[in-house]
PDB file of C-alpha atoms in Angstrom:
ATOM      1  CA  UNK A 112       0.000   0.000   0.000  1.00  0.00           C
ATOM      2  CA  UNK A 113       1.098   3.573  -0.622  1.00  0.00           C
ATOM      3  CA  UNK A 114       1.903   5.518   2.521  1.00  0.00           C
ATOM      4  CA  UNK A 115       0.148   8.811   1.789  1.00  0.00           C
ATOM      5  CA  UNK A 116       1.913  10.480   4.706  1.00  0.00           C
ATOM      6  CA  UNK A 117       5.167  10.373   2.706  1.00  0.00           C
ATOM      7  CA  UNK A 118       3.414  11.717  -0.415  1.00  0.00           C
ATOM      8  CA  UNK A 119       4.421   8.977  -2.853  1.00  0.00           C
ATOM      9  CA  UNK A 120       8.034   7.925  -2.433  1.00  0.00           C
ATOM     10  CA  UNK A 121       9.906   6.997  -5.619  1.00  0.00           C
ATOM     11  CA  UNK A 122      12.501   4.225  -5.524  1.00  0.00           C
ATOM     12  CA  UNK A 123      13.851   4.215  -9.097  1.00  0.00           C
ATOM     13  CA  UNK A 124      12.408   6.908 -11.341  1.00  0.00           C
ATOM     14  CA  UNK A 125      13.253  10.591 -10.907  1.00  0.00           C
ATOM     15  CA  UNK A 126       9.759  11.973 -11.553  1.00  0.00           C
ATOM     16  CA  UNK A 127      11.139  13.759 -14.627  1.00  0.00           C
ATOM     17  CA  UNK A 128      10.070  12.854 -18.164  1.00  0.00           C
ATOM     18  CA  UNK A 129      10.511  14.140 -21.702  1.00  0.00           C
ATOM     19  CA  UNK A 130       8.235  13.853 -24.728  1.00  0.00           C
ATOM     20  CA  UNK A 131       9.215  13.903 -28.409  1.00  0.00           C
ATOM     21  CA  UNK A 132       6.387  14.506 -30.898  1.00  0.00           C
ATOM     22  CA  UNK A 133       7.281  13.807 -34.527  1.00  0.00           C
ATOM     23  CA  UNK A 134       5.837  15.798 -37.449  1.00  0.00           C
ATOM     24  CA  UNK A 135       6.000  15.078 -41.205  1.00  0.00           C
ATOM     25  CA  UNK A 136       7.458  18.500 -42.099  1.00  0.00           C
ATOM     26  CA  UNK A 137      10.864  20.158 -42.019  1.00  0.00           C
ATOM     27  CA  UNK A 138      12.239  21.834 -38.917  1.00  0.00           C
ATOM     28  CA  UNK A 139      11.873  25.156 -40.712  1.00  0.00           C
ATOM     29  CA  UNK A 140       8.167  24.663 -41.370  1.00  0.00           C
ATOM     30  CA  UNK A 141       7.486  23.403 -37.863  1.00  0.00           C
ATOM     31  CA  UNK A 142       9.300  26.387 -36.330  1.00  0.00           C
ATOM     32  CA  UNK A 143       7.544  28.862 -38.635  1.00  0.00           C
ATOM     33  CA  UNK A 144       4.129  27.391 -37.852  1.00  0.00           C
ATOM     34  CA  UNK A 145       4.765  27.635 -34.119  1.00  0.00           C
ATOM     35  CA  UNK A 146       5.944  31.212 -34.622  1.00  0.00           C
ATOM     36  CA  UNK A 147       2.668  32.052 -36.387  1.00  0.00           C
ATOM     37  CA  UNK A 148       0.890  31.064 -33.151  1.00  0.00           C
ATOM     38  CA  UNK A 149       3.173  33.265 -31.075  1.00  0.00           C
ATOM     39  CA  UNK A 150       5.690  30.655 -29.872  1.00  0.00           C
ATOM     40  CA  UNK A 151       9.421  31.326 -30.170  1.00  0.00           C
ATOM     41  CA  UNK A 152      10.849  27.807 -30.417  1.00  0.00           C
ATOM     42  CA  UNK A 153      14.480  27.289 -31.349  1.00  0.00           C
ATOM     43  CA  UNK A 154      15.461  24.946 -34.192  1.00  0.00           C
ATOM     44  CA  UNK A 155      18.487  23.020 -32.835  1.00  0.00           C
ATOM     45  CA  UNK A 156      18.926  20.617 -35.762  1.00  0.00           C
ATOM     46  CA  UNK A 157      19.970  17.017 -35.092  1.00  0.00           C
ATOM     47  CA  UNK A 158      21.146  16.483 -31.525  1.00  0.00           C
ATOM     48  CA  UNK A 159      20.602  14.287 -28.468  1.00  0.00           C
ATOM     49  CA  UNK A 160      21.143  17.239 -26.141  1.00  0.00           C
ATOM     50  CA  UNK A 161      18.395  18.375 -23.761  1.00  0.00           C
ATOM     51  CA  UNK A 162      17.359  21.981 -23.243  1.00  0.00           C
ATOM     52  CA  UNK A 163      15.591  24.003 -20.585  1.00  0.00           C
ATOM     53  CA  UNK A 164      12.728  24.883 -22.931  1.00  0.00           C
ATOM     54  CA  UNK A 165      10.827  23.199 -25.767  1.00  0.00           C
ATOM     55  CA  UNK A 166      12.856  22.947 -28.997  1.00  0.00           C
ATOM     56  CA  UNK A 167      12.459  21.716 -32.566  1.00  0.00           C
ATOM     57  CA  UNK A 168      14.815  18.941 -33.721  1.00  0.00           C
ATOM     58  CA  UNK A 169      15.602  17.272 -37.044  1.00  0.00           C
ATOM     59  CA  UNK A 170      14.246  13.729 -37.531  1.00  0.00           C
ATOM     60  CA  UNK A 171      15.022  11.799 -40.697  1.00  0.00           C
ATOM     61  CA  UNK A 172      12.544   8.969 -40.012  1.00  0.00           C
ATOM     62  CA  UNK A 173       9.203  10.769 -40.198  1.00  0.00           C
ATOM     63  CA  UNK A 174       9.175  13.126 -43.173  1.00  0.00           C
ATOM     64  CA  UNK A 175       6.760  12.987 -46.091  1.00  0.00           C
ATOM     65  CA  UNK A 176       7.697  11.723 -49.550  1.00  0.00           C
ATOM     66  CA  UNK A 177      11.258  10.831 -48.624  1.00  0.00           C
ATOM     67  CA  UNK A 178      12.065  14.169 -47.034  1.00  0.00           C
ATOM     68  CA  UNK A 179      13.311  14.656 -43.466  1.00  0.00           C
ATOM     69  CA  UNK A 180      10.796  15.419 -40.758  1.00  0.00           C
ATOM     70  CA  UNK A 181      11.024  17.103 -37.383  1.00  0.00           C
ATOM     71  CA  UNK A 182      10.047  16.731 -33.765  1.00  0.00           C
ATOM     72  CA  UNK A 183       8.866  19.036 -31.015  1.00  0.00           C
ATOM     73  CA  UNK A 184      10.640  18.114 -27.777  1.00  0.00           C
ATOM     74  CA  UNK A 185       9.796  19.098 -24.217  1.00  0.00           C
ATOM     75  CA  UNK A 186      12.411  20.184 -21.711  1.00  0.00           C
ATOM     76  CA  UNK A 187      12.864  17.704 -18.858  1.00  0.00           C
ATOM     77  CA  UNK A 188       9.688  18.146 -16.822  1.00  0.00           C
ATOM     78  CA  UNK A 189       7.426  16.459 -14.311  1.00  0.00           C
ATOM     79  CA  UNK A 190       4.130  14.963 -15.464  1.00  0.00           C
ATOM     80  CA  UNK A 191       1.977  17.231 -13.302  1.00  0.00           C
ATOM     81  CA  UNK A 192       3.486  20.353 -14.897  1.00  0.00           C
ATOM     82  CA  UNK A 193       2.667  19.080 -18.384  1.00  0.00           C
ATOM     83  CA  UNK A 194      -1.030  19.766 -17.891  1.00  0.00           C
ATOM     84  CA  UNK A 195      -0.488  23.543 -17.921  1.00  0.00           C
ATOM     85  CA  UNK A 196       2.750  23.715 -19.885  1.00  0.00           C
ATOM     86  CA  UNK A 197       3.399  25.744 -23.036  1.00  0.00           C
ATOM     87  CA  UNK A 198       4.198  22.423 -24.702  1.00  0.00           C
ATOM     88  CA  UNK A 199       0.608  21.289 -24.199  1.00  0.00           C
ATOM     89  CA  UNK A 200      -0.740  24.357 -25.979  1.00  0.00           C
ATOM     90  CA  UNK A 201       1.777  24.023 -28.802  1.00  0.00           C
ATOM     91  CA  UNK A 202       0.662  20.417 -29.296  1.00  0.00           C
ATOM     92  CA  UNK A 203      -3.002  21.448 -29.399  1.00  0.00           C
ATOM     93  CA  UNK A 204      -2.344  24.299 -31.856  1.00  0.00           C
ATOM     94  CA  UNK A 205      -0.454  21.947 -34.177  1.00  0.00           C
ATOM     95  CA  UNK A 206      -3.328  19.449 -33.995  1.00  0.00           C
ATOM     96  CA  UNK A 207      -5.940  21.885 -35.284  1.00  0.00           C
ATOM     97  CA  UNK A 208      -7.646  21.092 -38.584  1.00  0.00           C
ATOM     98  CA  UNK A 209      -6.016  23.960 -40.467  1.00  0.00           C
ATOM     99  CA  UNK A 210      -2.512  22.695 -39.730  1.00  0.00           C
ATOM    100  CA  UNK A 211      -3.103  18.952 -39.775  1.00  0.00           C
ATOM    101  CA  UNK A 212      -5.022  19.046 -43.059  1.00  0.00           C
ATOM    102  CA  UNK A 213      -2.164  20.927 -44.697  1.00  0.00           C
ATOM    103  CA  UNK A 214       0.489  18.561 -43.401  1.00  0.00           C
ATOM    104  CA  UNK A 215      -1.314  15.228 -43.694  1.00  0.00           C
ATOM    105  CA  UNK A 216      -1.790  14.697 -47.421  1.00  0.00           C
ATOM    106  CA  UNK A 217      -4.279  11.871 -48.124  1.00  0.00           C
ATOM    107  CA  UNK A 218      -4.157  10.797 -44.466  1.00  0.00           C
ATOM    108  CA  UNK A 219      -0.741   9.263 -45.052  1.00  0.00           C
ATOM    109  CA  UNK A 220       1.954  11.357 -43.492  1.00  0.00           C
ATOM    110  CA  UNK A 221       1.034  11.258 -39.824  1.00  0.00           C
ATOM    111  CA  UNK A 222       1.029   7.466 -39.976  1.00  0.00           C
ATOM    112  CA  UNK A 223       4.820   7.469 -39.709  1.00  0.00           C
ATOM    113  CA  UNK A 224       4.993   9.932 -36.810  1.00  0.00           C
ATOM    114  CA  UNK A 225       5.476   8.756 -33.257  1.00  0.00           C
ATOM    115  CA  UNK A 226       5.015  10.300 -29.822  1.00  0.00           C
ATOM    116  CA  UNK A 227       7.857   9.064 -27.645  1.00  0.00           C
ATOM    117  CA  UNK A 228       8.056   9.316 -23.852  1.00  0.00           C
ATOM    118  CA  UNK A 229      11.367   9.267 -21.955  1.00  0.00           C
ATOM    119  CA  UNK A 230      11.198   8.393 -18.247  1.00  0.00           C
ATOM    120  CA  UNK A 231      14.111   9.433 -16.035  1.00  0.00           C
ATOM    121  CA  UNK A 232      15.659   6.758 -13.802  1.00  0.00           C
ATOM    122  CA  UNK A 233      18.488   6.579 -11.272  1.00  0.00           C
ATOM    123  CA  UNK A 234      21.277   4.126 -10.603  1.00  0.00           C
ATOM    124  CA  UNK A 235      24.145   2.586 -12.528  1.00  0.00           C
ATOM    125  CA  UNK A 236      23.139   1.289 -15.987  1.00  0.00           C
ATOM    126  CA  UNK A 237      25.527  -1.627 -15.575  1.00  0.00           C
ATOM    127  CA  UNK A 238      24.269  -2.837 -12.193  1.00  0.00           C
ATOM    128  CA  UNK A 239      22.375  -6.088 -11.806  1.00  0.00           C
ATOM    129  CA  UNK A 240      19.582  -4.149 -10.068  1.00  0.00           C
ATOM    130  CA  UNK A 241      19.085  -1.883 -13.081  1.00  0.00           C
ATOM    131  CA  UNK A 242      19.227  -4.778 -15.536  1.00  0.00           C
ATOM    132  CA  UNK A 243      16.669  -6.677 -13.488  1.00  0.00           C
ATOM    133  CA  UNK A 244      14.357  -3.680 -13.341  1.00  0.00           C
ATOM    134  CA  UNK A 245      14.598  -3.167 -17.099  1.00  0.00           C
ATOM    135  CA  UNK A 246      13.602  -6.775 -17.622  1.00  0.00           C
ATOM    136  CA  UNK A 247      10.637  -6.317 -15.290  1.00  0.00           C
ATOM    137  CA  UNK A 248       9.566  -3.127 -17.106  1.00  0.00           C
ATOM    138  CA  UNK A 249       9.440  -5.046 -20.361  1.00  0.00           C
ATOM    139  CA  UNK A 250       7.557  -7.971 -18.807  1.00  0.00           C
ATOM    140  CA  UNK A 251       5.057  -5.573 -17.230  1.00  0.00           C
ATOM    141  CA  UNK A 252       4.569  -3.782 -20.567  1.00  0.00           C
ATOM    142  CA  UNK A 253       4.371  -6.961 -22.632  1.00  0.00           C
ATOM    143  CA  UNK A 254       1.823  -8.451 -20.208  1.00  0.00           C
ATOM    144  CA  UNK A 255      -0.455  -5.565 -21.199  1.00  0.00           C
ATOM    145  CA  UNK A 256       0.232  -5.952 -24.921  1.00  0.00           C
ATOM    146  CA  UNK A 257      -3.359  -6.567 -26.018  1.00  0.00           C
ATOM    147  CA  UNK A 258      -4.783  -3.647 -24.057  1.00  0.00           C
ATOM    148  CA  UNK A 259      -1.934  -1.381 -25.175  1.00  0.00           C
ATOM    149  CA  UNK A 260      -2.721  -2.269 -28.797  1.00  0.00           C
ATOM    150  CA  UNK A 261      -6.358  -1.292 -28.309  1.00  0.00           C
ATOM    151  CA  UNK A 262      -5.094   2.152 -27.337  1.00  0.00           C
ATOM    152  CA  UNK A 263      -2.264   2.657 -29.843  1.00  0.00           C
ATOM    153  CA  UNK A 264      -4.168   0.979 -32.699  1.00  0.00           C
ATOM    154  CA  UNK A 265      -3.208  -1.268 -35.632  1.00  0.00           C
ATOM    155  CA  UNK A 266      -0.945   1.394 -37.122  1.00  0.00           C
ATOM    156  CA  UNK A 267       1.466   0.799 -34.231  1.00  0.00           C
ATOM    157  CA  UNK A 268       1.120  -2.994 -34.189  1.00  0.00           C
ATOM    158  CA  UNK A 269       4.354  -4.588 -35.478  1.00  0.00           C
ATOM    159  CA  UNK A 270       2.357  -7.637 -36.615  1.00  0.00           C
ATOM    160  CA  UNK A 271       0.138  -5.499 -38.860  1.00  0.00           C
ATOM    161  CA  UNK A 272       2.379  -2.608 -39.880  1.00  0.00           C
ATOM    162  CA  UNK A 273       5.818  -2.918 -41.461  1.00  0.00           C
ATOM    163  CA  UNK A 274       6.593   0.584 -40.231  1.00  0.00           C
ATOM    164  CA  UNK A 275       5.750  -0.374 -36.644  1.00  0.00           C
ATOM    165  CA  UNK A 276       7.776  -3.556 -37.012  1.00  0.00           C
ATOM    166  CA  UNK A 277      10.783  -1.445 -37.960  1.00  0.00           C
ATOM    167  CA  UNK A 278      10.438   1.369 -35.412  1.00  0.00           C
ATOM    168  CA  UNK A 279       8.607  -0.078 -32.381  1.00  0.00           C
ATOM    169  CA  UNK A 280       8.928  -3.857 -32.452  1.00  0.00           C
ATOM    170  CA  UNK A 281       7.699  -6.162 -29.733  1.00  0.00           C
ATOM    171  CA  UNK A 282      10.901  -6.289 -27.701  1.00  0.00           C
ATOM    172  CA  UNK A 283      13.032  -4.412 -25.196  1.00  0.00           C
ATOM    173  CA  UNK A 284      15.703  -2.577 -27.205  1.00  0.00           C
ATOM    174  CA  UNK A 285      19.112  -2.871 -25.548  1.00  0.00           C
ATOM    175  CA  UNK A 286      21.498  -1.953 -28.385  1.00  0.00           C
ATOM    176  CA  UNK A 287      19.386  -0.516 -31.179  1.00  0.00           C
ATOM    177  CA  UNK A 288      16.506   1.803 -30.233  1.00  0.00           C
ATOM    178  CA  UNK A 289      13.653   0.309 -32.195  1.00  0.00           C
ATOM    179  CA  UNK A 290      11.773  -1.705 -29.585  1.00  0.00           C
ATOM    180  CA  UNK A 291       8.430  -0.629 -28.140  1.00  0.00           C
ATOM    181  CA  UNK A 292      10.428  -0.082 -24.944  1.00  0.00           C
ATOM    182  CA  UNK A 293      13.925   1.257 -25.506  1.00  0.00           C
ATOM    183  CA  UNK A 294      16.662   0.969 -22.879  1.00  0.00           C
ATOM    184  CA  UNK A 295      19.540   2.007 -25.163  1.00  0.00           C
ATOM    185  CA  UNK A 296      19.709   5.665 -23.970  1.00  0.00           C
ATOM    186  CA  UNK A 297      20.333   4.377 -20.435  1.00  0.00           C
ATOM    187  CA  UNK A 298      22.639   1.486 -21.311  1.00  0.00           C
ATOM    188  CA  UNK A 299      24.763   3.599 -23.659  1.00  0.00           C
ATOM    189  CA  UNK A 300      25.209   6.284 -21.005  1.00  0.00           C
ATOM    190  CA  UNK A 301      23.753   8.929 -23.322  1.00  0.00           C
ATOM    191  CA  UNK A 302      20.727   9.656 -21.123  1.00  0.00           C
ATOM    192  CA  UNK A 303      19.428   8.223 -17.858  1.00  0.00           C
ATOM    193  CA  UNK A 304      16.052   7.410 -19.386  1.00  0.00           C
ATOM    194  CA  UNK A 305      13.873   4.552 -20.561  1.00  0.00           C
ATOM    195  CA  UNK A 306      11.962   5.367 -23.746  1.00  0.00           C
ATOM    196  CA  UNK A 307       8.466   4.219 -24.751  1.00  0.00           C
ATOM    197  CA  UNK A 308       8.033   4.361 -28.538  1.00  0.00           C
ATOM    198  CA  UNK A 309       4.722   2.724 -29.440  1.00  0.00           C
ATOM    199  CA  UNK A 310       2.284   5.652 -29.347  1.00  0.00           C
ATOM    200  CA  UNK A 311       1.622   7.373 -32.666  1.00  0.00           C
ATOM    201  CA  UNK A 312      -0.325  10.394 -33.871  1.00  0.00           C
ATOM    202  CA  UNK A 313      -3.043   8.104 -35.251  1.00  0.00           C
ATOM    203  CA  UNK A 314      -4.458   4.712 -34.359  1.00  0.00           C
ATOM    204  CA  UNK A 315      -4.330   3.896 -38.092  1.00  0.00           C
ATOM    205  CA  UNK A 316      -4.004   5.760 -41.399  1.00  0.00           C
ATOM    206  CA  UNK A 317      -7.482   7.285 -41.212  1.00  0.00           C
ATOM    207  CA  UNK A 318      -8.088   7.719 -37.480  1.00  0.00           C
ATOM    208  CA  UNK A 319      -8.317  11.071 -35.752  1.00  0.00           C
ATOM    209  CA  UNK A 320      -5.153  12.655 -34.417  1.00  0.00           C
ATOM    210  CA  UNK A 321      -4.299  12.048 -30.786  1.00  0.00           C
ATOM    211  CA  UNK A 322      -5.790  14.391 -28.231  1.00  0.00           C
ATOM    212  CA  UNK A 323      -3.717  15.986 -25.508  1.00  0.00           C
ATOM    213  CA  UNK A 324      -5.685  14.013 -22.902  1.00  0.00           C
ATOM    214  CA  UNK A 325      -4.543  10.756 -24.543  1.00  0.00           C
ATOM    215  CA  UNK A 326      -0.916  11.865 -24.710  1.00  0.00           C
ATOM    216  CA  UNK A 327      -0.957  12.993 -21.086  1.00  0.00           C
ATOM    217  CA  UNK A 328      -2.469   9.718 -19.847  1.00  0.00           C
ATOM    218  CA  UNK A 329       0.098   7.728 -21.827  1.00  0.00           C
ATOM    219  CA  UNK A 330       2.919   9.788 -20.303  1.00  0.00           C
ATOM    220  CA  UNK A 331       1.543   9.153 -16.801  1.00  0.00           C
ATOM    221  CA  UNK A 332       1.310   5.432 -17.577  1.00  0.00           C
ATOM    222  CA  UNK A 333       4.898   5.216 -18.879  1.00  0.00           C
ATOM    223  CA  UNK A 334       6.176   7.039 -15.799  1.00  0.00           C
ATOM    224  CA  UNK A 335       4.303   4.940 -13.246  1.00  0.00           C
ATOM    225  CA  UNK A 336       4.844   1.632 -15.077  1.00  0.00           C
ATOM    226  CA  UNK A 337       8.602   2.212 -14.936  1.00  0.00           C
ATOM    227  CA  UNK A 338       8.470   3.066 -11.231  1.00  0.00           C
ATOM    228  CA  UNK A 339       6.101   0.187 -10.461  1.00  0.00           C
ATOM    229  CA  UNK A 340       8.757  -2.500 -10.903  1.00  0.00           C
ATOM    230  CA  UNK A 341      10.409  -1.274  -7.680  1.00  0.00           C
ATOM    231  CA  UNK A 342       7.174  -1.896  -5.750  1.00  0.00           C
ATOM    232  CA  UNK A 343       4.681  -4.649  -4.987  1.00  0.00           C
ATOM    233  CA  UNK A 344       2.225  -5.949  -7.619  1.00  0.00           C
ATOM    234  CA  UNK A 345      -0.763  -3.662  -8.051  1.00  0.00           C
ATOM    235  CA  UNK A 346       1.158  -0.568  -6.965  1.00  0.00           C
ATOM    236  CA  UNK A 347       0.708   1.203 -10.313  1.00  0.00           C
ATOM    237  CA  UNK A 348      -3.075   1.540 -10.029  1.00  0.00           C
ATOM    238  CA  UNK A 349      -2.865   2.613  -6.395  1.00  0.00           C
ATOM    239  CA  UNK A 350      -0.245   5.219  -7.274  1.00  0.00           C
ATOM    240  CA  UNK A 351      -2.295   6.553 -10.184  1.00  0.00           C
ATOM    241  CA  UNK A 352      -5.350   6.900  -7.954  1.00  0.00           C
ATOM    242  CA  UNK A 353      -3.332   8.502  -5.170  1.00  0.00           C
ATOM    243  CA  UNK A 354      -1.750  11.042  -7.522  1.00  0.00           C
ATOM    244  CA  UNK A 355      -4.546  11.776  -9.995  1.00  0.00           C
ATOM    245  CA  UNK A 356      -7.818  10.403  -8.621  1.00  0.00           C
ATOM    246  CA  UNK A 357     -10.317   7.644  -9.353  1.00  0.00           C
ATOM    247  CA  UNK A 358     -11.288   9.294 -12.641  1.00  0.00           C
ATOM    248  CA  UNK A 359      -9.077  10.611 -15.400  1.00  0.00           C
ATOM    249  CA  UNK A 360      -8.695  14.390 -14.730  1.00  0.00           C
ATOM    250  CA  UNK A 361      -9.691  15.014 -18.348  1.00  0.00           C
ATOM    251  CA  UNK A 362     -12.978  13.192 -17.811  1.00  0.00           C
ATOM    252  CA  UNK A 363     -14.199   9.619 -18.079  1.00  0.00           C
ATOM    253  CA  UNK A 364     -12.530   6.359 -17.176  1.00  0.00           C
ATOM    254  CA  UNK A 365      -8.851   5.544 -17.277  1.00  0.00           C
ATOM    255  CA  UNK A 366      -7.769   3.392 -20.224  1.00  0.00           C
ATOM    256  CA  UNK A 367      -7.649  -0.396 -20.015  1.00  0.00           C
ATOM    257  CA  UNK A 368      -3.875  -0.774 -20.179  1.00  0.00           C
ATOM    258  CA  UNK A 369      -3.415   0.162 -16.517  1.00  0.00           C
ATOM    259  CA  UNK A 370      -4.454  -3.270 -15.238  1.00  0.00           C
ATOM    260  CA  UNK A 371      -2.403  -6.285 -16.244  1.00  0.00           C
ATOM    261  CA  UNK A 372      -3.875  -9.793 -16.570  1.00  0.00           C
ATOM    262  CA  UNK A 373      -4.177 -11.457 -13.180  1.00  0.00           C
ATOM    263  CA  UNK A 374      -2.363 -14.559 -14.354  1.00  0.00           C
ATOM    264  CA  UNK A 375       0.829 -12.596 -15.080  1.00  0.00           C
ATOM    265  CA  UNK A 376       3.070 -11.547 -12.191  1.00  0.00           C
ATOM    266  CA  UNK A 377       4.281  -9.237 -10.861  1.00  0.00           C
TER     267      UNK A 377
END
């Protein structure tokens, strides 16, 4: 049980996350569009560096018609702050019909764009404790595979989409980065994060674009799932309720991926 008197003690994660949202346009067009809405967002090109404010980065994997794409990246931040962050409002502006219709020719281009969540963790990447926790994160995620697929949709199912098979396969990435859960930033020493890569802008090629409420819930899930492996079974749902309430703050029920099948432990 969570001891509410200590206000939710973390044992592995830092409480800091980052989100990368890919777009099928150049860094120049993404920056100019944000500027037209009053946001001054720096184009930093291709880099793994982190910044103290949201930035635009180059991404060669998600452009339209063979061209390079881009991504809007948060600064390191806590999940609670995301709900009122400038990043949230940038995301919502870029999701409006006027912009998305211009960028998403024939409902094709957003199909290759992912929304990736990095969860900060502590400890040595080479320790047996860290390696064991990474294995448990993958087992906890994979145990929820069917319910995760209902949320992310067939466009992010590596058994139905060749693109998903290439960029978010059903495995824990340890050397390359292309698993649904990616440990390579941590294991390489580049960043002390675990990355979740399976969420996309659409559930399929014709579905509606993701809402902010969906992105926020997914970020909360990735954060608490990673932390949950340092706690007893069932902790993740208790922690979510303790931190955010019985109902999703954006209204309605929480998604089905929070609860893992009873037959799978822990």
